[in-house]
Short mmCIF file of C-alpha atoms in Angstrom, two decimals:
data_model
loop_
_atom_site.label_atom_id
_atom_site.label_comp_id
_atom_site.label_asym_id
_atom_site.label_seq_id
_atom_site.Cartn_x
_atom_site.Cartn_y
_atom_site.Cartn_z
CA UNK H 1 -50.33 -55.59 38.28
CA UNK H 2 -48.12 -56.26 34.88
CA UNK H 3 -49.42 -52.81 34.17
CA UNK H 4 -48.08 -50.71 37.29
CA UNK H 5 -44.63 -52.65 37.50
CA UNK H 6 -44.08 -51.80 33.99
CA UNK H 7 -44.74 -48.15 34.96
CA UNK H 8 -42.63 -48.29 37.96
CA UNK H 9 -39.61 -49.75 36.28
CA UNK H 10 -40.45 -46.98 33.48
CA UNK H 11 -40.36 -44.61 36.28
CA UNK H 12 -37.06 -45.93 37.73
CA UNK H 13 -35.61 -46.11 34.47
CA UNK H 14 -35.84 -42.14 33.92
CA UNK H 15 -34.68 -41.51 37.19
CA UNK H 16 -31.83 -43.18 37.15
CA UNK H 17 -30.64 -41.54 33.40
CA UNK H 18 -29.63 -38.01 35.22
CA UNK H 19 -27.51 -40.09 37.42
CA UNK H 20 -26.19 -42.73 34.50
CA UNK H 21 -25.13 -39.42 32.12
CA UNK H 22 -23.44 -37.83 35.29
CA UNK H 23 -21.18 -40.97 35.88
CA UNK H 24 -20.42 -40.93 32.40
CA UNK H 25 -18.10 -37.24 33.34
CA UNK H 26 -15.02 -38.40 34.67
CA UNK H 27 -11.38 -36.47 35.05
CA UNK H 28 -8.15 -37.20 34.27
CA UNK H 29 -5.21 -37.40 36.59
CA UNK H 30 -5.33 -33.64 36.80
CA UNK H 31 -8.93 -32.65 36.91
CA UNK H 32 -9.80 -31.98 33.30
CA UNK H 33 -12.69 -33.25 32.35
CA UNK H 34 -13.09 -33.77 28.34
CA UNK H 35 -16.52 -32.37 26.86
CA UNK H 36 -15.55 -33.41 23.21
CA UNK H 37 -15.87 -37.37 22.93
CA UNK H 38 -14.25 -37.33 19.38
CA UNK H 39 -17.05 -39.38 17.57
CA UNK H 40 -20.53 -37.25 18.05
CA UNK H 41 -22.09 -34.38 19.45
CA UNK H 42 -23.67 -35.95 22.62
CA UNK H 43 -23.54 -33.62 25.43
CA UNK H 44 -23.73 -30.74 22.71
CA UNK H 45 -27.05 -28.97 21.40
CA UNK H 46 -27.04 -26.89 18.05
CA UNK H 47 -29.07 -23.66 17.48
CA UNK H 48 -31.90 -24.40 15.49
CA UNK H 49 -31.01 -21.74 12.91
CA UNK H 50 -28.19 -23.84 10.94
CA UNK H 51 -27.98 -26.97 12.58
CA UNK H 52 -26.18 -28.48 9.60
CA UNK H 53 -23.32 -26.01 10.16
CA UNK H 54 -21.45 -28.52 12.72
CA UNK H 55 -20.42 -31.81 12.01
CA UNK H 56 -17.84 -34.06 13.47
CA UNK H 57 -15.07 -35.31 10.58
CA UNK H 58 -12.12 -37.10 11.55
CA UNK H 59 -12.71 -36.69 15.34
CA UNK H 60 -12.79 -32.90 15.11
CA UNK H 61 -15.80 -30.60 15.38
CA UNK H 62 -16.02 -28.55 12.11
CA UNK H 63 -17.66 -25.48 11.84
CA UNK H 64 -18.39 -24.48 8.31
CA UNK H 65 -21.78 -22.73 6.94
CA UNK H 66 -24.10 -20.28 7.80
CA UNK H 67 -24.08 -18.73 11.48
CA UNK H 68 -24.85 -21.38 14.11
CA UNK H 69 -23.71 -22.20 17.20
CA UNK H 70 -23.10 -25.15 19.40
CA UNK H 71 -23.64 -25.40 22.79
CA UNK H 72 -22.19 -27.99 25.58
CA UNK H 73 -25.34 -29.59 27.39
CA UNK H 74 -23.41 -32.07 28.72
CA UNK H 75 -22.60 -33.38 32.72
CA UNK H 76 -19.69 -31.82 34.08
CA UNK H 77 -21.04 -29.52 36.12
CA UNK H 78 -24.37 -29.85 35.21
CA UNK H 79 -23.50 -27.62 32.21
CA UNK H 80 -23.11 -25.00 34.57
CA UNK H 81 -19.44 -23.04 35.09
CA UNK H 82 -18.57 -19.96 36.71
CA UNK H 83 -14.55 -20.32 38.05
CA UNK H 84 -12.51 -22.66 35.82
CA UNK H 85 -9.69 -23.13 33.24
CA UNK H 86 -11.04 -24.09 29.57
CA UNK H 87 -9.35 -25.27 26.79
CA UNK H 88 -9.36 -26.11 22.25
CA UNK H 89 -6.82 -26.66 19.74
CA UNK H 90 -8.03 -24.85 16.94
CA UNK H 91 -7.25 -24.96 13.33
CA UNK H 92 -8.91 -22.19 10.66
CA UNK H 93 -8.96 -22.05 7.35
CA UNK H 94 -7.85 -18.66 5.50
CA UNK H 95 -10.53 -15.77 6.46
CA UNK H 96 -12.21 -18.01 9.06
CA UNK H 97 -13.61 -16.31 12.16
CA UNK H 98 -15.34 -18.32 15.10
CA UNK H 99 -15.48 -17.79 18.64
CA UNK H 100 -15.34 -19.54 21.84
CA UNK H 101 -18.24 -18.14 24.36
CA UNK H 102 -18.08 -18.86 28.06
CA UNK H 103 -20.72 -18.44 30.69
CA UNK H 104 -23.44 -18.76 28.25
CA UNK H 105 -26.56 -20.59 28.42
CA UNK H 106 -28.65 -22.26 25.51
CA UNK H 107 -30.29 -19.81 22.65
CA UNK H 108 -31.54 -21.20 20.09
CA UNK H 109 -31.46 -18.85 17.32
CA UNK H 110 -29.15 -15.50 16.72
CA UNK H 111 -25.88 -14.51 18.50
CA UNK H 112 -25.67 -15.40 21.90
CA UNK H 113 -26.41 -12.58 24.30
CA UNK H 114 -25.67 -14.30 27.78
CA UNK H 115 -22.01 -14.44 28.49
CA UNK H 116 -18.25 -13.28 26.61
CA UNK H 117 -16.82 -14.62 23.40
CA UNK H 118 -13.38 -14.95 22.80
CA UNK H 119 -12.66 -14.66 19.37
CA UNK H 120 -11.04 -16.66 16.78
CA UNK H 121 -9.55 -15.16 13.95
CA UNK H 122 -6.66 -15.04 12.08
CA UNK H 123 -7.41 -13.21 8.81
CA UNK H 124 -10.99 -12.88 8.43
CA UNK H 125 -11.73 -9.46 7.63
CA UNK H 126 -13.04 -8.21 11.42
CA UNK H 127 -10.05 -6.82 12.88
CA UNK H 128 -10.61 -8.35 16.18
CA UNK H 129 -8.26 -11.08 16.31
CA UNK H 130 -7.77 -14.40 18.31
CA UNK H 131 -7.79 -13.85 22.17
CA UNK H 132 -9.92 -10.54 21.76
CA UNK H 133 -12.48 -10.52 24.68
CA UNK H 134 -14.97 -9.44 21.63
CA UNK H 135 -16.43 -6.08 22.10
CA UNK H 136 -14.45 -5.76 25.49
CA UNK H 137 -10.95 -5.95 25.24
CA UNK H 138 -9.93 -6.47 21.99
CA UNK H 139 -6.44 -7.16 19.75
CA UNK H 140 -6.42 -5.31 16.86
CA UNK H 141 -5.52 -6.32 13.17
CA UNK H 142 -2.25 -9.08 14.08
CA UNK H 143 -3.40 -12.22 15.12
CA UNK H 144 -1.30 -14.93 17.94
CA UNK H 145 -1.84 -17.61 15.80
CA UNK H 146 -1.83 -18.40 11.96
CA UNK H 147 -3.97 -20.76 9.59
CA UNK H 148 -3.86 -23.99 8.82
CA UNK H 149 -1.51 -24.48 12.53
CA UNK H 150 -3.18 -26.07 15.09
CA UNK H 151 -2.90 -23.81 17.93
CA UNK H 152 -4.33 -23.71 21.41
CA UNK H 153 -7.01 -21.25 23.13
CA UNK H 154 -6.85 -21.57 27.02
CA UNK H 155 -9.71 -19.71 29.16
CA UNK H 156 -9.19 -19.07 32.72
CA UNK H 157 -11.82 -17.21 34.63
CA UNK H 158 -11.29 -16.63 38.56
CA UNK H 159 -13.99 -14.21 39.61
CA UNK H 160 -14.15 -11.42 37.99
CA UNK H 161 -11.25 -11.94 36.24
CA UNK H 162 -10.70 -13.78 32.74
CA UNK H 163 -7.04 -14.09 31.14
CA UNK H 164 -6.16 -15.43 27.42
CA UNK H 165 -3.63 -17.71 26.70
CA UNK H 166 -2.34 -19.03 23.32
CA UNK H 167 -0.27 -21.11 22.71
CA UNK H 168 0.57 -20.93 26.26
CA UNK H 169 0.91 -17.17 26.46
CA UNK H 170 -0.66 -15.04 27.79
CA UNK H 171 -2.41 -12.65 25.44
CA UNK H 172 -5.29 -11.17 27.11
CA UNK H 173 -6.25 -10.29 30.69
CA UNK H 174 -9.28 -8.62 32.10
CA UNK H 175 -11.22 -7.70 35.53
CA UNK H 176 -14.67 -7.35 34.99
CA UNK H 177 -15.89 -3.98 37.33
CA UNK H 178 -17.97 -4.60 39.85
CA UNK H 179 -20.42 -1.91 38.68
CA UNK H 180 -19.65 -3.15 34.78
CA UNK H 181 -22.66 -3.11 32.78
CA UNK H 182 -22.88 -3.50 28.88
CA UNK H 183 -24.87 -1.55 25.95
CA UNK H 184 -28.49 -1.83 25.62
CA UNK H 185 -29.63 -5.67 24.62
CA UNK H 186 -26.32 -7.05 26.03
CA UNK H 187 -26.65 -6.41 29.43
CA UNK H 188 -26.21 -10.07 30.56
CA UNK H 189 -23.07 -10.44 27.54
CA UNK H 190 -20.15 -10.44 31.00
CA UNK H 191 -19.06 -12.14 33.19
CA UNK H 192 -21.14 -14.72 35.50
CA UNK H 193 -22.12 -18.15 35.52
CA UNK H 194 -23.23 -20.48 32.14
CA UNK H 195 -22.16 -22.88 30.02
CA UNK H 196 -19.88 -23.28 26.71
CA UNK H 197 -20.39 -22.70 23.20
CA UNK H 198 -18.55 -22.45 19.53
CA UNK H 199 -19.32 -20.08 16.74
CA UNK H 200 -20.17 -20.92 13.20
CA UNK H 201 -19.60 -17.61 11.53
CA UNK H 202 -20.50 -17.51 7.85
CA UNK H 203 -20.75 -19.62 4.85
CA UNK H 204 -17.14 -18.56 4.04
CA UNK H 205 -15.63 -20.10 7.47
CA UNK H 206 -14.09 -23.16 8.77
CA UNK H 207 -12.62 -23.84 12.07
CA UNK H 208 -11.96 -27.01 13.77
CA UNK H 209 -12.02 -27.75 16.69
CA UNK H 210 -10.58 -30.88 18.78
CA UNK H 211 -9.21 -31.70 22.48
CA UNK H 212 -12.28 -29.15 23.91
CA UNK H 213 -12.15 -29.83 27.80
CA UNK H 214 -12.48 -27.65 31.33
CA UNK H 215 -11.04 -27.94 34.52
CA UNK H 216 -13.29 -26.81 37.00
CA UNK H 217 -11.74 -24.77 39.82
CA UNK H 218 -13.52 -24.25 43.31
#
C-alpha cells in the first residue's frame, strides 16, 4: 500500500510540473512576458554542437565561440509563436555577427532550417547587416547600430508580414507571398509558427544579449 501511494504521489507530482512551469510565465502591465530570467538558462536549450558557446555573465546571455545556438523552451506559449512583437538589447563586439531566429523549432546541431533570422551585425565581414531578414530582404554593407552601444532589435510579425525596428525605427519590412517558397533544403526557412533562438557565430564573435522578451498578439 506504501508502495502504490508513493507511485501515485510520484504520478501527481509529474503532472502537476507542466502546470507549476506554466504559472511560473507571467506578464507585465502591458503583456510582455520576459523569457530571459537574468541568472540561468532555464527555459532555454543549447544545440549540442557547442554547448559551451553560451553562458550567462553579469545577467546577460553571451554568445562567444564556435557556432551554436540557443533555443527558448520555455512556457509562454508553450514555446510556440506565430503573431507577436519580440524584443533584445544587444551589444557586439567589433566583427561580431549573431542572429535572432523566429518561428523556429529545436535542432540540435547545424544552422537552423525552420523559420527567418534576423541578423546582427555591425562590422563582421558578411555584408548583411543588422535588421537584414537574412537571405530575404537584406541591408547591405551600413549597419543601424554600432559596437560596443547597446541597442535594441524589435520583431513584429502579423501574418504574413514581419517589420524591423531598431532602435525604435523602423528598418525592415516584409510580406511573405502566399505562394513564397525558398531554395532547395530551406523550404520550411519563412514564415509560420515556432519558437525563438540566438546565434553563436564563430570563435571570433561576441554578442550579448539582455532584456529578451515577447508580447504575444492574438
Amino acid at each position: 500500500m506504501k508502495f502504490t501511494l508513493t507511485c501515485a504521489a510520484l504520478l501527481l507530482g509529474l503532472a502537476m510540473m507542466p502546470v507549476a512551469r506554466a504559472a511560473e510565465a507571467k506578464a507585465d502591465k502591458d503583456g510582455w512576458y520576459q523569457l530571459f530570467n537574468g541568472k540561468n538558462l532555464d527555459g532555454w536549450k543549447i544545440s549540442e554542437d557547442n554547448p559551451e558557446t553560451f553562458k550567462v555573465v553579469d545577467g546577460e546571455i553571451v554568445a562567444h565561440g564556435e557556432a551554436a545556438h540557443l533555443f527558448y523552451d520555455g512556457p509562454v506559449e508553450n514555446h510556440n509563436f506565430k503573431d507577436f512583437e519580440y524584443e533584445c538589447e544587444v551589444l557586439t563586439k567589433p566583427k561580431a555577427n549573431s542572429g535572432m531566429y523566429f518561428h523556429t523549432k529545436y535542432q540540435p546541431k547545424s544552422w537552423p532550417t525552420n523559420g527567418i533570422e534576423v541578423q546582427v551585425n555591425q562590422t563582421h565581414g558578411d555584408p548583411k547587416k543588422t535588421g537584414s531578414l537574412y537571405n530575404i530582404k537584406n541591408i547591405m554593407d551600413k549597419s543601424p547600430a554600432k559596437d560596443d552601444e547597446w541597442f535594441t532589435q524589435n520583431i513584429t510579425v502579423k501574418g504574413n508580414h514581419v517589420t524591423v525596428k531598431v532602435n525604435g525605427k523602423v528598418v525592415n519590412e516584409w510580406t511573405q507571398p502566399e505562394d513564397y517558397k525558398r531554395e532547395d533544403g530551406w523550404e520550411t526557412a519563412k514564415i509560420g509558427s515556432g519558437t525563438f533562438a540566438l546565434q553563436g557565430h564563430d570563435p571570433d564573435s561576441e554578442t550579448h544579449y539582455r532584456s529578451v522578451k515577447v508580447k504575444p498578439l492574438k
